[in-house]
CSV table of C-alpha atoms in Angstrom, one decimal:
chain,number,residue,atom,x,y,z
B,1,MET,CA,-127.5,76.8,-97.9
B,2,THR,CA,-130.2,78.8,-96.1
B,3,TYR,CA,-133.9,79.1,-96.7
B,4,LEU,CA,-135.0,82.6,-96.0
B,5,PHE,CA,-138.5,83.3,-94.7
B,6,VAL,CA,-139.0,87.1,-95.1
B,7,GLY,CA,-142.0,88.9,-93.8
B,8,ALA,CA,-142.8,92.4,-95.3
B,9,GLY,CA,-145.4,94.4,-93.5
B,10,GLN,CA,-148.0,93.4,-91.0
B,11,ALA,CA,-149.6,90.5,-92.8
B,12,GLY,CA,-146.3,89.1,-94.0
B,13,GLY,CA,-144.7,89.4,-90.6
B,14,ALA,CA,-147.6,87.7,-88.9
B,15,ILE,CA,-147.4,84.6,-91.1
B,16,VAL,CA,-143.7,84.2,-90.7
B,17,ASP,CA,-144.2,84.6,-86.9
B,18,ALA,CA,-146.8,81.7,-87.1
B,19,ILE,CA,-144.4,79.5,-89.0
B,20,PHE,CA,-141.6,80.0,-86.5
B,21,GLU,CA,-143.9,78.9,-83.7
B,22,ARG,CA,-142.7,75.4,-84.7
B,23,THR,CA,-139.5,75.1,-82.8
B,24,ASP,CA,-137.9,72.7,-80.3
B,25,SER,CA,-139.2,74.9,-77.5
B,26,SER,CA,-142.8,75.1,-78.8
B,27,PHE,CA,-145.9,73.1,-78.2
B,28,PHE,CA,-145.5,71.5,-81.7
B,29,ASN,CA,-142.3,69.7,-80.7
B,30,LEU,CA,-144.3,67.5,-78.4
B,31,PHE,CA,-145.4,65.7,-81.6
B,32,GLY,CA,-141.9,65.2,-83.1
B,33,SER,CA,-142.1,68.2,-85.4
B,34,ILE,CA,-139.0,69.4,-87.2
B,35,ASP,CA,-137.6,72.6,-85.7
B,36,ILE,CA,-138.1,75.1,-88.5
B,37,SER,CA,-135.2,77.2,-87.3
B,38,ASN,CA,-132.9,74.3,-88.3
B,39,ILE,CA,-133.8,74.7,-91.9
B,40,GLY,CA,-134.8,78.3,-92.3
B,41,GLN,CA,-134.1,81.8,-91.1
B,42,PRO,CA,-136.7,84.5,-90.5
B,43,LEU,CA,-136.4,88.2,-91.3
B,44,VAL,CA,-139.2,90.7,-90.8
B,45,PHE,CA,-139.4,94.3,-92.1
B,46,ASN,CA,-142.1,96.7,-91.0
B,47,SER,CA,-142.7,100.5,-90.8
B,48,THR,CA,-144.7,100.3,-87.5
B,49,VAL,CA,-143.0,99.5,-84.2
B,50,ARG,CA,-146.2,98.1,-82.7
B,51,ASP,CA,-146.4,95.4,-85.4
B,52,LEU,CA,-142.8,94.4,-84.6
B,53,GLU,CA,-143.5,94.3,-80.9
B,54,ASN,CA,-146.4,91.9,-81.6
B,55,LEU,CA,-144.1,89.2,-83.0
B,56,SER,CA,-143.7,86.4,-80.5
B,57,ASN,CA,-141.2,84.1,-82.3
B,58,ILE,CA,-138.9,86.4,-84.2
B,59,ALA,CA,-135.9,87.8,-82.3
B,60,PRO,CA,-135.2,91.6,-82.3
B,61,GLU,CA,-132.0,90.7,-84.1
B,62,GLN,CA,-134.1,89.5,-87.0
B,63,GLN,CA,-136.4,92.5,-87.1
B,64,TYR,CA,-135.9,95.7,-89.1
B,65,GLY,CA,-137.9,98.9,-89.2
B,66,ILE,CA,-138.4,101.0,-92.3
B,67,ALA,CA,-138.5,104.8,-92.1
B,68,ASP,CA,-138.6,107.6,-94.7
B,69,SER,CA,-135.7,109.5,-93.1
B,70,TYR,CA,-133.6,106.7,-91.6
B,71,GLY,CA,-134.1,103.8,-94.1
B,72,ILE,CA,-133.6,100.4,-92.6
B,73,VAL,CA,-133.2,100.4,-88.8
B,74,PRO,CA,-132.2,97.2,-86.9
B,75,GLY,CA,-134.7,96.0,-84.4
B,76,THR,CA,-132.0,96.1,-81.7
B,77,ASP,CA,-131.4,99.8,-82.2
B,78,SER,CA,-132.0,101.7,-79.0
B,79,GLY,CA,-133.7,104.5,-80.9
B,80,LEU,CA,-136.0,102.3,-82.9
B,81,GLU,CA,-139.2,103.8,-81.5
B,82,GLU,CA,-138.1,107.4,-82.2
B,83,GLN,CA,-137.0,106.6,-85.8
B,84,ILE,CA,-139.9,104.3,-86.9
B,85,THR,CA,-142.9,106.5,-86.1
B,86,GLY,CA,-145.6,106.7,-88.7
B,87,GLY,CA,-145.8,103.9,-91.2
B,88,PHE,CA,-146.7,104.7,-94.8
B,89,GLY,CA,-150.4,105.5,-94.4
B,90,ARG,CA,-151.2,102.3,-96.3
B,91,ASN,CA,-149.8,103.9,-99.4
B,92,PRO,CA,-147.6,101.4,-101.3
B,93,VAL,CA,-146.3,104.1,-103.7
B,94,ARG,CA,-144.8,106.0,-100.8
B,95,ALA,CA,-143.3,102.8,-99.4
B,96,ASP,CA,-141.9,102.0,-102.8
B,97,GLU,CA,-140.2,105.4,-103.2
B,98,VAL,CA,-138.7,105.1,-99.7
B,99,MET,CA,-137.4,101.6,-100.4
B,100,GLU,CA,-136.0,102.7,-103.7
B,101,ARG,CA,-133.8,105.2,-102.0
B,102,HIS,CA,-132.6,102.7,-99.3
B,103,SER,CA,-132.7,99.4,-101.2
B,104,ALA,CA,-128.9,99.2,-101.1
B,105,ASP,CA,-129.1,98.9,-97.3
B,106,LEU,CA,-130.8,95.5,-97.9
B,107,HIS,CA,-127.5,94.1,-99.1
B,108,THR,CA,-126.0,95.1,-95.7
B,109,VAL,CA,-128.8,93.3,-93.9
B,110,PHE,CA,-128.2,90.1,-95.8
B,111,ASP,CA,-124.5,90.4,-95.1
B,112,GLU,CA,-125.2,90.7,-91.4
B,113,GLN,CA,-127.7,87.9,-91.3
B,114,LEU,CA,-125.9,85.4,-93.6
B,115,THR,CA,-122.3,85.6,-92.6
B,116,GLU,CA,-120.8,83.6,-89.7
B,117,PRO,CA,-117.4,83.3,-88.2
B,118,VAL,CA,-115.2,80.5,-89.6
B,119,PRO,CA,-114.6,77.9,-86.9
B,120,GLU,CA,-111.2,78.3,-85.3
B,121,ASP,CA,-109.9,75.0,-86.6
B,122,GLU,CA,-110.5,76.2,-90.2
B,123,PHE,CA,-108.4,79.4,-89.9
B,124,ASN,CA,-105.6,79.5,-92.5
B,125,GLU,CA,-102.0,80.2,-91.7
B,126,ASN,CA,-100.0,82.8,-93.6
B,127,GLU,CA,-96.3,82.3,-94.7
B,128,PHE,CA,-95.2,83.5,-91.2
B,129,GLY,CA,-97.2,80.8,-89.4
B,130,ASP,CA,-99.7,83.3,-88.1
B,131,GLU,CA,-103.5,82.8,-88.4
B,132,ASP,CA,-104.9,84.5,-91.4
B,133,PHE,CA,-108.1,86.4,-90.3
B,134,SER,CA,-109.0,87.5,-93.8
B,135,THR,CA,-111.2,84.4,-94.0
B,136,GLU,CA,-112.8,85.1,-90.6
B,137,GLN,CA,-116.3,85.4,-92.3
B,138,GLN,CA,-118.0,82.9,-94.5
B,139,THR,CA,-121.2,83.7,-96.4
B,140,ASP,CA,-124.1,81.3,-96.7
B,141,ASP,CA,-126.0,81.0,-99.9
B,142,ILE,CA,-129.7,81.8,-100.0
B,143,GLN,CA,-130.8,79.8,-103.0
B,144,PHE,CA,-134.5,79.7,-101.9
B,145,ALA,CA,-136.4,82.5,-100.2
B,146,PHE,CA,-140.1,82.7,-99.3
B,147,LEU,CA,-141.3,86.3,-99.2
B,148,PHE,CA,-144.6,86.9,-97.3
B,149,LEU,CA,-146.5,90.2,-97.8
B,150,GLY,CA,-149.9,91.7,-97.7
B,151,LEU,CA,-151.2,93.5,-100.9
B,152,GLY,CA,-154.0,95.6,-99.4
B,153,GLY,CA,-151.9,98.0,-97.4
B,154,GLY,CA,-148.8,100.0,-97.9
B,155,THR,CA,-145.6,98.6,-96.4
B,156,GLY,CA,-145.5,95.0,-97.6
B,157,CYS,CA,-147.0,95.9,-101.0
B,158,GLY,CA,-144.5,98.7,-101.5
B,159,ILE,CA,-141.3,97.2,-100.2
B,160,GLY,CA,-141.8,93.5,-101.1
B,161,PRO,CA,-140.6,93.7,-104.7
B,162,HIS,CA,-137.5,95.5,-103.6
B,163,ILE,CA,-136.7,92.7,-101.1
B,164,ALA,CA,-137.2,90.1,-103.8
B,165,ARG,CA,-134.9,92.0,-106.2
B,166,GLU,CA,-132.1,92.4,-103.7
B,167,ILE,CA,-132.3,88.7,-102.7
B,168,LYS,CA,-131.7,87.8,-106.3
B,169,ALA,CA,-128.9,90.4,-106.6
B,170,TYR,CA,-127.3,89.0,-103.4
B,171,ASP,CA,-127.4,85.4,-104.7
B,172,GLN,CA,-127.9,85.2,-108.4
B,173,GLN,CA,-128.9,81.6,-108.1
B,174,ALA,CA,-131.7,82.4,-105.6
B,175,GLN,CA,-135.3,81.6,-106.4
B,176,VAL,CA,-137.9,83.7,-104.7
B,177,ILE,CA,-141.5,82.5,-104.0
B,178,ALA,CA,-143.9,85.2,-102.8
B,179,VAL,CA,-146.8,84.3,-100.5
B,180,ALA,CA,-149.1,87.3,-101.1
B,181,VAL,CA,-152.2,88.1,-99.1
B,182,LEU,CA,-155.0,89.6,-101.2
B,183,PRO,CA,-157.4,92.0,-99.5
B,184,ASN,CA,-161.2,91.5,-99.2
B,185,THR,CA,-162.6,93.6,-102.0
B,186,LYS,CA,-166.3,93.0,-101.2
B,187,GLY,CA,-168.4,94.6,-98.5
B,188,PRO,CA,-166.8,96.4,-95.5
B,189,SER,CA,-163.0,96.9,-95.8
B,190,LEU,CA,-161.0,94.7,-93.5
B,191,TYR,CA,-157.5,95.5,-92.5
B,192,GLY,CA,-155.6,93.5,-89.9
B,193,GLY,CA,-158.9,92.0,-88.7
B,194,GLU,CA,-160.8,95.2,-88.1
B,195,GLU,CA,-163.2,97.3,-90.2
B,196,ASP,CA,-161.3,100.2,-91.6
B,197,GLU,CA,-163.0,103.4,-92.6
B,198,ASP,CA,-159.8,105.0,-93.8
B,199,ILE,CA,-159.1,102.6,-96.7
B,200,SER,CA,-161.8,101.5,-99.1
B,201,ALA,CA,-162.1,98.1,-100.7
B,202,GLY,CA,-161.5,99.9,-104.0
B,203,ARG,CA,-158.2,101.4,-102.8
B,204,GLN,CA,-157.1,98.0,-101.5
B,205,ALA,CA,-157.8,96.5,-104.9
B,206,TRP,CA,-155.7,99.3,-106.4
B,207,ASN,CA,-152.9,98.5,-104.0
B,208,ALA,CA,-153.1,94.8,-104.8
B,209,ARG,CA,-152.9,95.5,-108.5
B,210,PHE,CA,-149.9,97.7,-107.9
B,211,GLY,CA,-148.1,95.1,-105.9
B,212,LEU,CA,-148.9,92.1,-108.1
B,213,ASP,CA,-147.7,93.9,-111.3
B,214,ARG,CA,-144.4,94.6,-109.7
B,215,LEU,CA,-144.0,91.2,-108.0
B,216,GLU,CA,-144.3,89.5,-111.4
B,217,GLU,CA,-141.1,91.3,-112.4
B,218,THR,CA,-139.1,90.1,-109.4
B,219,VAL,CA,-140.3,86.6,-108.2
B,220,ASP,CA,-140.4,83.1,-109.7
B,221,GLY,CA,-143.8,82.2,-108.4
B,222,ILE,CA,-146.7,83.7,-106.4
B,223,ILE,CA,-148.8,81.8,-103.8
B,224,LEU,CA,-152.0,83.7,-103.2
B,225,VAL,CA,-153.7,83.9,-99.8
B,226,ASP,CA,-157.1,85.6,-100.2
B,227,ASN,CA,-158.7,87.3,-97.2
B,228,GLN,CA,-162.0,87.2,-99.1
B,229,ARG,CA,-162.1,83.5,-98.4
B,230,ILE,CA,-162.8,84.3,-94.7
B,231,SER,CA,-164.8,87.6,-95.2
B,232,HIS,CA,-168.1,85.8,-94.3
B,233,LEU,CA,-166.7,84.9,-90.9
B,234,GLY,CA,-166.8,88.4,-89.6
B,235,SER,CA,-164.1,90.9,-88.9
B,236,SER,CA,-162.6,89.7,-85.6
B,237,ALA,CA,-158.8,89.6,-85.4
B,238,GLY,CA,-159.1,86.0,-84.2
B,239,GLN,CA,-160.3,84.9,-87.7
B,240,PHE,CA,-157.1,86.4,-89.2
B,241,SER,CA,-155.0,84.7,-86.6
B,242,GLU,CA,-156.6,81.3,-87.4
B,243,TYR,CA,-156.2,81.9,-91.1
B,244,ASN,CA,-152.5,82.8,-90.6
B,245,GLU,CA,-152.1,79.5,-88.7
B,246,TYR,CA,-153.8,77.5,-91.5
B,247,VAL,CA,-151.4,79.0,-94.0
B,248,ALA,CA,-148.4,78.5,-91.7
B,249,SER,CA,-149.3,74.9,-91.2
B,250,ALA,CA,-149.6,74.3,-94.9
B,251,ILE,CA,-146.3,76.0,-95.7
B,252,TYR,CA,-144.5,74.3,-92.9
B,253,ASP,CA,-145.7,70.8,-93.9
B,254,LEU,CA,-144.7,71.3,-97.5
B,255,ILE,CA,-141.2,72.6,-96.7
B,256,ALA,CA,-140.3,70.8,-93.4
B,257,GLY,CA,-142.1,67.5,-94.2
B,258,PRO,CA,-139.6,66.3,-96.9
B,259,VAL,CA,-136.7,67.1,-94.5
B,260,VAL,CA,-137.8,64.1,-92.4
B,261,ASP,CA,-135.9,60.9,-93.3
B,262,LYS,CA,-137.4,60.0,-96.6
B,263,PHE,CA,-139.8,57.1,-96.4
B,264,GLU,CA,-139.0,54.3,-98.8
B,265,SER,CA,-140.7,50.9,-99.2
B,266,ASP,CA,-141.0,48.2,-101.9
B,267,ASP,CA,-144.6,47.9,-100.7
B,268,MET,CA,-145.6,51.4,-101.9
B,269,ASP,CA,-148.6,51.4,-104.3
B,270,VAL,CA,-147.0,53.7,-106.8
B,271,ASP,CA,-143.6,55.3,-107.4
B,272,THR,CA,-143.5,58.4,-105.2
B,273,PRO,CA,-140.4,60.4,-105.8
B,274,ASP,CA,-139.3,62.7,-103.0
B,275,ILE,CA,-140.1,66.4,-103.2
B,276,ASP,CA,-138.0,69.3,-102.0
B,277,VAL,CA,-137.9,73.1,-102.2
B,278,ARG,CA,-136.6,72.9,-105.8
B,279,ASP,CA,-139.8,71.0,-106.8
B,280,ILE,CA,-141.9,73.6,-105.1
B,281,ALA,CA,-140.2,76.4,-107.0
B,282,THR,CA,-140.6,74.5,-110.3
B,283,ALA,CA,-144.3,73.8,-109.5
B,284,VAL,CA,-145.2,77.5,-109.0
B,285,SER,CA,-143.5,78.8,-112.2
B,286,PHE,CA,-143.7,78.3,-115.9
B,287,GLY,CA,-140.5,77.7,-117.8
B,288,THR,CA,-136.9,78.3,-116.7
B,289,THR,CA,-135.9,81.6,-118.3
B,290,ASP,CA,-136.2,85.2,-117.1
B,291,THR,CA,-138.8,86.0,-119.7
B,292,ASP,CA,-141.3,83.3,-118.5
B,293,GLU,CA,-144.2,84.3,-116.3
B,294,PRO,CA,-144.4,83.3,-112.7
B,295,GLY,CA,-147.2,81.0,-111.8
B,296,TYR,CA,-150.2,82.1,-109.6
B,297,ALA,CA,-150.7,79.3,-107.1
B,298,THR,CA,-153.0,78.5,-104.2
B,299,ILE,CA,-152.3,76.3,-101.2
B,300,GLY,CA,-154.6,74.0,-99.3
B,301,ARG,CA,-154.3,71.5,-96.5
B,302,SER,CA,-156.6,68.8,-95.1
B,303,ALA,CA,-155.9,66.5,-92.1
B,304,THR,CA,-157.5,63.7,-90.1
B,305,MET,CA,-156.6,61.8,-87.0
B,306,THR,CA,-155.3,58.3,-87.4
B,307,GLN,CA,-156.0,57.3,-83.8
B,308,SER,CA,-159.3,57.2,-81.9
B,309,ILE,CA,-159.4,58.4,-78.3
B,310,GLY,CA,-159.3,54.8,-77.1
B,311,GLY,CA,-156.1,54.3,-79.0
B,312,TYR,CA,-154.3,56.8,-76.9
B,313,LEU,CA,-155.2,54.8,-73.8
B,314,ILE,CA,-154.7,51.3,-75.2
B,315,PRO,CA,-151.7,50.7,-77.4
B,316,TYR,CA,-152.4,49.2,-80.9
B,317,PHE,CA,-156.1,49.9,-80.5
B,318,GLY,CA,-158.3,52.3,-82.4
B,319,LYS,CA,-156.4,52.9,-85.7
B,320,GLN,CA,-158.7,54.9,-88.0
B,321,PRO,CA,-158.9,54.3,-91.8
B,322,VAL,CA,-157.8,57.2,-94.0
B,323,ASP,CA,-159.3,58.0,-97.3
B,324,GLY,CA,-156.5,59.7,-99.2
B,325,ALA,CA,-158.6,60.7,-102.2
B,326,SER,CA,-161.1,62.5,-99.9
B,327,LEU,CA,-158.2,64.3,-98.2
B,328,ALA,CA,-156.9,65.4,-101.6
B,329,ARG,CA,-160.4,66.7,-102.6
B,330,ILE,CA,-160.8,68.6,-99.3
B,331,ALA,CA,-157.3,70.1,-99.7
B,332,ALA,CA,-158.3,71.3,-103.2
B,333,ALA,CA,-161.6,72.7,-101.8
B,334,LYS,CA,-159.7,74.6,-99.1
B,335,GLN,CA,-157.4,76.4,-101.5
B,336,THR,CA,-156.6,79.9,-100.4
B,337,LEU,CA,-158.1,81.8,-103.3
B,338,ASP,CA,-161.7,82.9,-103.7
B,339,ARG,CA,-163.5,81.4,-106.8
B,340,ALA,CA,-160.4,79.5,-108.0
B,341,ASN,CA,-161.6,76.6,-110.3
B,342,VAL,CA,-159.6,73.4,-109.6
B,343,ASP,CA,-160.3,72.4,-113.2
B,344,ASP,CA,-158.3,75.3,-114.5
B,345,ALA,CA,-155.1,74.4,-112.6
B,346,GLN,CA,-152.1,73.8,-114.8
B,347,LYS,CA,-149.7,72.1,-112.2
B,348,ALA,CA,-149.9,70.5,-108.8
B,349,ILE,CA,-147.5,69.5,-106.1
B,350,THR,CA,-148.6,67.5,-103.1
B,351,LEU,CA,-147.1,66.1,-99.9
B,352,ILE,CA,-148.8,63.3,-98.0
B,353,ARG,CA,-147.7,62.9,-94.4
B,354,ALA,CA,-148.8,60.1,-92.2
B,355,PRO,CA,-147.6,57.5,-89.6
B,356,GLU,CA,-145.3,55.0,-91.3
B,357,SER,CA,-147.9,52.2,-91.0
B,358,TYR,CA,-150.2,54.1,-93.3
B,359,LEU,CA,-147.5,54.3,-96.1
B,360,THR,CA,-146.5,50.6,-96.3
B,361,GLY,CA,-149.3,49.1,-98.4
B,362,GLY,CA,-151.0,47.3,-95.5
B,363,ASP,CA,-154.8,47.2,-94.8
B,364,GLN,CA,-154.8,50.8,-93.4
B,365,SER,CA,-152.5,52.2,-96.0
B,366,ILE,CA,-153.4,55.4,-97.8
B,367,ASP,CA,-154.3,54.9,-101.5
B,368,ILE,CA,-151.5,57.1,-102.9
B,369,ALA,CA,-152.4,56.1,-106.5
B,370,ALA,CA,-155.9,57.6,-106.0
B,371,VAL,CA,-154.4,60.9,-104.8
B,372,SER,CA,-152.1,61.0,-107.8
B,373,ASP,CA,-155.0,60.2,-110.2
B,374,TYR,CA,-157.1,63.0,-108.7
B,375,LEU,CA,-154.4,65.6,-109.1
B,376,ARG,CA,-153.4,64.5,-112.6
B,377,HIS,CA,-157.0,64.8,-113.7
B,378,ASN,CA,-157.0,68.4,-112.5
B,379,SER,CA,-153.6,69.4,-114.0
B,380,GLY,CA,-153.9,71.0,-117.5
B,381,LEU,CA,-150.2,70.4,-118.2
B,382,GLY,CA,-150.2,67.0,-116.6
B,383,GLU,CA,-147.4,68.0,-114.3
B,384,VAL,CA,-148.0,66.5,-110.9
B,385,ASN,CA,-145.3,66.1,-108.3
B,386,LEU,CA,-146.3,63.9,-105.4
B,387,GLY,CA,-144.2,63.0,-102.3
B,388,VAL,CA,-144.7,61.2,-99.0
B,389,SER,CA,-143.2,61.7,-95.6
B,390,SER,CA,-143.7,59.8,-92.3
B,391,THR,CA,-144.6,61.5,-89.1
B,392,ASP,CA,-144.7,60.5,-85.4
B,393,ARG,CA,-148.0,62.3,-85.0
B,394,HIS,CA,-151.3,60.4,-85.1
B,395,LEU,CA,-152.3,62.5,-88.0
B,396,ALA,CA,-152.5,62.1,-91.8
B,397,SER,CA,-152.4,65.2,-93.9
B,398,VAL,CA,-152.4,66.2,-97.6
B,399,THR,CA,-151.0,69.6,-98.5
B,400,THR,CA,-151.5,70.7,-102.1
B,401,VAL,CA,-150.3,73.6,-104.2
B,402,LEU,CA,-152.3,74.2,-107.4
B,403,THR,CA,-150.7,76.5,-110.0
B,404,TYR,CA,-152.6,78.6,-112.5
B,405,ARG,CA,-151.7,81.1,-115.2
B,406,ARG,CA,-152.8,84.6,-114.2
B,407,SER,CA,-155.3,84.7,-117.1
B,408,ASP,CA,-157.1,81.7,-115.6
B,409,LEU,CA,-158.1,83.4,-112.4
B,410,ASP,CA,-161.3,85.4,-112.3
B,411,ARG,CA,-160.3,86.8,-108.9
B,412,ILE,CA,-157.3,88.6,-110.4
B,413,GLU,CA,-159.6,90.1,-113.1
B,414,GLU,CA,-162.0,91.1,-110.4
B,415,ILE,CA,-159.3,93.0,-108.5
B,416,HIS,CA,-158.2,94.7,-111.7
B,417,SER,CA,-161.7,95.8,-112.5
B,418,ALA,CA,-162.2,97.1,-108.9
B,419,ALA,CA,-158.8,99.0,-109.2
B,420,GLU,CA,-159.8,100.6,-112.4
B,421,GLU,CA,-163.2,101.6,-111.0
B,422,TYR,CA,-161.5,103.2,-108.0
B,423,GLU,CA,-159.0,105.0,-110.3
B,424,ASP,CA,-161.8,106.4,-112.4
B,425,LYS,CA,-163.7,107.6,-109.4
B,426,THR,CA,-160.6,109.1,-107.8
B,427,GLU,CA,-159.8,111.0,-111.0
B,428,ALA,CA,-163.3,112.3,-111.3
B,429,ILE,CA,-163.2,113.5,-107.7
B,430,THR,CA,-159.8,115.3,-108.1
B,431,ALA,CA,-160.4,116.6,-111.6
């Protein structure tokens, strides 16, 4: 089984790139982190070569360009720069049309990325005693895919739903969770961290509505990342990079944390069942049939050091107390959607990560029951999934996903209103 992390467009590719910073060769491995490449595989699709070249942690073999005339072009193709030349002008309709013509090529991409040679000791022999090379390839299942895309521009917004649809066609058991970046629809238009005079906030809202409506038809759940949450910080590209890192840390913790040997103890304050990717998929959707609506979720993470500076110099000195309930409240306050009301959440899933000594019921132990009570109080359906995982880092963190129905989110209604206003003005201008 393979977890796919697929980036579509500039914003989606940047977040996937940030997630795959966490490998054995990275700075993060100094703290005993799980190598994300051991549990997941990245793929990035973009219509601009420059954006592909800016990726630091995604190999060219896992990159693909999208072009009107050439369709999907491998990142290793020697003619990539000549074929992928212009992007889609931040027009998702055009990107959608191009991908519609070339969507069958996605099946070929998944075949290339998800098939591996069968080990020699597993070759079959035919009736003549010769090795049978008809089984020389074995296909890995997808089962779970995380699709990262921006909704304010053209590429990710336009091609993302096609990618989700083809993943489900490739593996009918696959569940797809979209992590979708909403544009800032107030004040100056921001795109990629820079003020953009060529695309208005109204047009970005129109793009976002176009993308969300089509995503709903193809994915199981949608985690929203809202650029409007950082609009007050200015328009420097550094703010977007830090925001991507925050989202990457939260996604990484939630997915990789449970992969660590599960922590079990009779001294735990409450029963804390393990969580896995299946639980995440369940938490961000409503129901189990194709006719049920996907959930609209937000993600938040809070963390605190468990060791003082003195503790790094003198062993067993300087352990810091950790208030789990406060971490849970901070994680809820740092959710990635503007004006989301925690009281309106329908479901929640949370992972607590901390050094083992903070999970054993001792004097310094995190009050896990308090975290559970806080989340249950803010879950309309009473569905709360809570897990714990130990870490070698001197860090305690709470990562929480809160899931809403689309009708519960004022921010989505705001985007729809801005899109309709833009549409009305555009029709008036062109009439």
